[in-house]
GROMACS .gro file of C-alpha atoms in nm:
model
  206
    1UNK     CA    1  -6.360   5.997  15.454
    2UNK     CA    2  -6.380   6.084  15.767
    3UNK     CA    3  -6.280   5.956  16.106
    4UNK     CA    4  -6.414   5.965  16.448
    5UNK     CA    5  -6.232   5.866  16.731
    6UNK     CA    6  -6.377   5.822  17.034
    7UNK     CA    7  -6.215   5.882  17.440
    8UNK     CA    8  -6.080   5.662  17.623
    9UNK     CA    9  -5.862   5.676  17.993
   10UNK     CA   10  -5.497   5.766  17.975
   11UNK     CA   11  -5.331   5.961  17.666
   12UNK     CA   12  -5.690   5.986  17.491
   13UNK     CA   13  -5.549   6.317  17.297
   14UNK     CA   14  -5.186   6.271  17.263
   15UNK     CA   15  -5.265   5.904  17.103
   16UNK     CA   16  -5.489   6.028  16.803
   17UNK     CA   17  -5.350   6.378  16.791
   18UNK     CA   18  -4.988   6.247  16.721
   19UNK     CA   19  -5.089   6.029  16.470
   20UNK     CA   20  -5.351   6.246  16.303
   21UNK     CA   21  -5.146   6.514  16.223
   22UNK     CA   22  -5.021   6.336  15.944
   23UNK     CA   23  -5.339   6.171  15.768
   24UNK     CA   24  -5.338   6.267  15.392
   25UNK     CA   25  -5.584   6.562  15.310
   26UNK     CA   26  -5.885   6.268  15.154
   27UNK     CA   27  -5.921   6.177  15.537
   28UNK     CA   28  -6.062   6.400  15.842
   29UNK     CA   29  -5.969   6.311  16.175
   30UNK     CA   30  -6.230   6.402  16.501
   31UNK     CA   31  -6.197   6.341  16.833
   32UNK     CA   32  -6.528   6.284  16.973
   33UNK     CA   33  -6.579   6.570  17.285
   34UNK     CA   34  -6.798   6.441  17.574
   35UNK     CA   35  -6.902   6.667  17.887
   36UNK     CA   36  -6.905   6.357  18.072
   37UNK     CA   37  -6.529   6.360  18.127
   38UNK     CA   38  -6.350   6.070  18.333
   39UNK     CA   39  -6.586   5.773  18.228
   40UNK     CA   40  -6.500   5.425  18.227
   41UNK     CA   41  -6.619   5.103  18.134
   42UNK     CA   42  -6.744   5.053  18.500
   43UNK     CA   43  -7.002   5.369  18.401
   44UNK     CA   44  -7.195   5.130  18.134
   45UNK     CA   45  -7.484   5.070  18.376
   46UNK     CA   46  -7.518   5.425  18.492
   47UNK     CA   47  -7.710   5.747  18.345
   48UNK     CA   48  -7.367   5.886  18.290
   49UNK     CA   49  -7.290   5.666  18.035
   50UNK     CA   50  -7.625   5.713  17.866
   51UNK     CA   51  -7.598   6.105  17.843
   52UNK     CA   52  -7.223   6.032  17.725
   53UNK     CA   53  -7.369   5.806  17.401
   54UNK     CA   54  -7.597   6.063  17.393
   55UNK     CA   55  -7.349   6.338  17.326
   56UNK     CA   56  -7.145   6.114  17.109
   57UNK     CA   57  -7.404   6.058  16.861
   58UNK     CA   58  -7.486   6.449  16.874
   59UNK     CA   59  -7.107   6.519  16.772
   60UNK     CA   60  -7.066   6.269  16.487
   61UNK     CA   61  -7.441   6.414  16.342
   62UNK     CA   62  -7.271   6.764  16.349
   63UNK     CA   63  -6.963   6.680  16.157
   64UNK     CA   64  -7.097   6.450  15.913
   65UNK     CA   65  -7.103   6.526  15.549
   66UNK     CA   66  -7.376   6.403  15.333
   67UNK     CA   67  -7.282   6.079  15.133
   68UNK     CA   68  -6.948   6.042  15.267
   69UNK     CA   69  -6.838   5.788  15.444
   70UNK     CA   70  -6.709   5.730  15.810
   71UNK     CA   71  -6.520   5.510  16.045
   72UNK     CA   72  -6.514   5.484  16.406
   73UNK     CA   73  -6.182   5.435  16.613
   74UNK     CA   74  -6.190   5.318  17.042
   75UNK     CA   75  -5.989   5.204  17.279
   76UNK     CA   76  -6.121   4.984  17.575
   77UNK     CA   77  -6.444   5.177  17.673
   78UNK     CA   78  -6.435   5.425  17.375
   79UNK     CA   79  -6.462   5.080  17.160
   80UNK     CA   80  -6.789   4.980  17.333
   81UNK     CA   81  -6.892   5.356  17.321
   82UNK     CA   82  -6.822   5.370  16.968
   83UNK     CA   83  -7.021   5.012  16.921
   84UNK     CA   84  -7.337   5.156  17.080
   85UNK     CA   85  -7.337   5.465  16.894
   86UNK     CA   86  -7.370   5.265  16.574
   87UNK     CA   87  -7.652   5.133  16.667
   88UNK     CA   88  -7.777   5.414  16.743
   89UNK     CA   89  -7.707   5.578  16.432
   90UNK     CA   90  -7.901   5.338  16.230
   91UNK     CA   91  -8.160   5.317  16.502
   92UNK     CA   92  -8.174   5.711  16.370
   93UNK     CA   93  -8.206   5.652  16.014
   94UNK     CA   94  -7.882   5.724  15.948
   95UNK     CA   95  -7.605   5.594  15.755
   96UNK     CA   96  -7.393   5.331  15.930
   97UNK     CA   97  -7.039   5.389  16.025
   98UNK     CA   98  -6.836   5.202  15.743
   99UNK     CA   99  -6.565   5.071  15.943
  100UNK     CA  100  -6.552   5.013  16.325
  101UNK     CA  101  -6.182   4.985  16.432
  102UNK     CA  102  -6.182   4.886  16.828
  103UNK     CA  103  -5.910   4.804  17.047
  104UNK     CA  104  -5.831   4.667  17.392
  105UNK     CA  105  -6.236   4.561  17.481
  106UNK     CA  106  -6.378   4.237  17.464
  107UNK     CA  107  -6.676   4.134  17.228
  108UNK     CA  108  -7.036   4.271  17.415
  109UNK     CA  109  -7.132   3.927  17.529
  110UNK     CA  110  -6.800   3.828  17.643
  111UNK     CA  111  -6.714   4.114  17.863
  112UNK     CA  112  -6.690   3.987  18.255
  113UNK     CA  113  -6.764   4.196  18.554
  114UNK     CA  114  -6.525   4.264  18.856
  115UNK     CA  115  -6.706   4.001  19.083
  116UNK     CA  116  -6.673   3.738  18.828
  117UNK     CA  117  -6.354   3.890  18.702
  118UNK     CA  118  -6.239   3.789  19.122
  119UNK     CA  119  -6.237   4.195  19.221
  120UNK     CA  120  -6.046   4.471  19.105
  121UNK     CA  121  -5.731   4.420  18.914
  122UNK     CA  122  -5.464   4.627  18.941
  123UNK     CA  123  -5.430   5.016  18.791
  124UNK     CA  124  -5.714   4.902  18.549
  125UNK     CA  125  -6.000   4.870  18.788
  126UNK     CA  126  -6.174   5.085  18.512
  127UNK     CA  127  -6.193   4.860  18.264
  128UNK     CA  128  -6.395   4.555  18.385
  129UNK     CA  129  -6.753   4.693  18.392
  130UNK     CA  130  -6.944   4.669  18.753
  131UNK     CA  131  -7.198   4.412  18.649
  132UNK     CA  132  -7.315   4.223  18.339
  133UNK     CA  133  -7.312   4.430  18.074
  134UNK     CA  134  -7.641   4.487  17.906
  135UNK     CA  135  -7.563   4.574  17.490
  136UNK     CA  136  -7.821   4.770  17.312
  137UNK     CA  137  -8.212   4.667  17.225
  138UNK     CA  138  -8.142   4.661  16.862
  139UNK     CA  139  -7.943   4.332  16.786
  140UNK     CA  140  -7.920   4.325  16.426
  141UNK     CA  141  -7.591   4.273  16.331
  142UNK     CA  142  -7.422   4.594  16.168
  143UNK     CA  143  -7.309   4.633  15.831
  144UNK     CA  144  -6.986   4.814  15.951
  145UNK     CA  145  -6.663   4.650  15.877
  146UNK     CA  146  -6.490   4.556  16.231
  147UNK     CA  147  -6.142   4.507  16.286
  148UNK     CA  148  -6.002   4.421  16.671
  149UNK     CA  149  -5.667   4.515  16.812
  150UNK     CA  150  -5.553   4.384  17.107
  151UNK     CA  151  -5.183   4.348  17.313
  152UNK     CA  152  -5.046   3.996  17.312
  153UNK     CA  153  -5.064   4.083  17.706
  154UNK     CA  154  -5.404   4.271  17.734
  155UNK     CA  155  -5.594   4.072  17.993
  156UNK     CA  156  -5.936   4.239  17.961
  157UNK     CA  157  -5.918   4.136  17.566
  158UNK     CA  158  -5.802   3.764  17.543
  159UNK     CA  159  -5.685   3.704  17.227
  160UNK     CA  160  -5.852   3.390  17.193
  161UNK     CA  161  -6.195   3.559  17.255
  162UNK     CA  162  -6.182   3.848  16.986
  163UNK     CA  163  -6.322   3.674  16.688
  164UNK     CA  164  -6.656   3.691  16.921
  165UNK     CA  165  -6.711   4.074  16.785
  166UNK     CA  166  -6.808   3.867  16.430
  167UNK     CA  167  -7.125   3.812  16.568
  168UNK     CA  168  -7.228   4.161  16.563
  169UNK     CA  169  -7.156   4.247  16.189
  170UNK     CA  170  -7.292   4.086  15.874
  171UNK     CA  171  -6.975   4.221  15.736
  172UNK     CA  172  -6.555   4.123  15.746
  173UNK     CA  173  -6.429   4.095  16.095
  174UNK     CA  174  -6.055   4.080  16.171
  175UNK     CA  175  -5.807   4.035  16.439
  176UNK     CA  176  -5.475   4.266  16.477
  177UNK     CA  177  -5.221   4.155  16.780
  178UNK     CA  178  -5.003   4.392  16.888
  179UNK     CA  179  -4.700   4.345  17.181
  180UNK     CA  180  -4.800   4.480  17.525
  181UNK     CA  181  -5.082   4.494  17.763
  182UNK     CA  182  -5.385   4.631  17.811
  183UNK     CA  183  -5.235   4.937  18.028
  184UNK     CA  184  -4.891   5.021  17.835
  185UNK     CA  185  -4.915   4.903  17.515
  186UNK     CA  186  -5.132   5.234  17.451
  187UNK     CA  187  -4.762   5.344  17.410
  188UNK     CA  188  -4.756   5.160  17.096
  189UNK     CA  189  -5.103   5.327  16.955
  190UNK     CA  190  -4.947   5.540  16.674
  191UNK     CA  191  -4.851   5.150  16.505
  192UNK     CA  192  -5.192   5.008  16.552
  193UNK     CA  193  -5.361   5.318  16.402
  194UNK     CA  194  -5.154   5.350  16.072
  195UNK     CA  195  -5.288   4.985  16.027
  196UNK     CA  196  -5.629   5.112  16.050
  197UNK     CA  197  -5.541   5.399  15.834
  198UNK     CA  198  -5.359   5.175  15.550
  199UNK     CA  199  -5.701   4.988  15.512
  200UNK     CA  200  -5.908   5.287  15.540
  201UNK     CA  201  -5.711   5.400  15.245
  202UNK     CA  202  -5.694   5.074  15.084
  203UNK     CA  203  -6.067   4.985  15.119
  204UNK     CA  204  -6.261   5.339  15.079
  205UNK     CA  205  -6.051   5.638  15.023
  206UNK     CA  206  -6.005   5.651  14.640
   0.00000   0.00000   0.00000
């Protein structure tokens, strides 16, 4: 098995690297390397953004193994990141990501911009996208598992809204809340990741 996860602002490496270090030898941990450092959600609109999906999808291809499986991991605009690039993986003829594991980001169609969010807000004025969001051509739900964390405090992913990701998989979709916001509780990540590794093991490591 392996897993990808994908960038996001603040303690990207120290996050997944401190938790990575101890995944049992069945699972591969890779942290998905973009050129286009220092992107946020407000990039989604922009060319940026499109060469960074780009360059995802180019550094999952290169470390995949055929027939065995894979799971994305994101935080706030590395979750919507890694949401695109399934599509685009399938929109490739590839295999679907098994497992999308997202945190801190809203579902697609629920996700409000800074004017109707009322501005900027706070230290996170990178995590409200500049104007509506437009998600990807190909609609079709996914058949990737998806399972949302969020902080009990985490105002750009209400709590009450995360069941909305359903939508966008044929498959199980859960909801993790975890204490903090959307800014500190990052502090926390090593406790929300072994939950997504326990059910990675339970569900397709053998």
């Amino acid at each position: 098995m392996i897993l990808f996860g994908f960038p996001h602002c603040g303690d990207f490496s120290e996050s997944y690297q401190a938790w990575s270090d101890g995944l049992p030898a069945s699972m591969r941990f890779h942290g998905v390397e973009l050129l286009q450092t220092g992107m946020s959600m407000r990039e989604v609109h922009s060319d940026r953004w499109e060469q960074g999906l780009q360059e995802a999808c180019s550094f999952v291809q290169r470390h995949l193994v055929p027939n065995e499986e894979y799971v994305f991991i994101g935080h706030c605009w590395g979750s919507l990141l890694a949401f695109e690039a399934s599509h685009r993986m399938r929109g490739a003829g590839l295999a679907e990501p098994s497992h999308l594991f997202l945190s801190g980001c809203s579902a697609p169609h629920t996700l409000r911009s800074r004017s109707e969010a009322g501005g900027l807000q706070g230290s996170d004025s990178g995590c409200q996208p500049m104007g509506e969001y437009r998600p990807p051509v190909d609609l079709q739900q996914l058949r990737s598992r998806i399972s949302v964390f969020t902080g009990n405090k985490d105002e750009h992913a209400m709590i009450d809204q995360l069941a909305e990701w359903s939508r966008y998989t044929s498959k199980i979709c859960d909801v993790h809340v975890c204490e903090g916001n959307h800014a500190f509780w990052q502090a926390h990540a090593i406790k929300w990741l072994q939950v997504a590794q326990t059910i990675v093991e339970r569900e397709y490591v053998i």
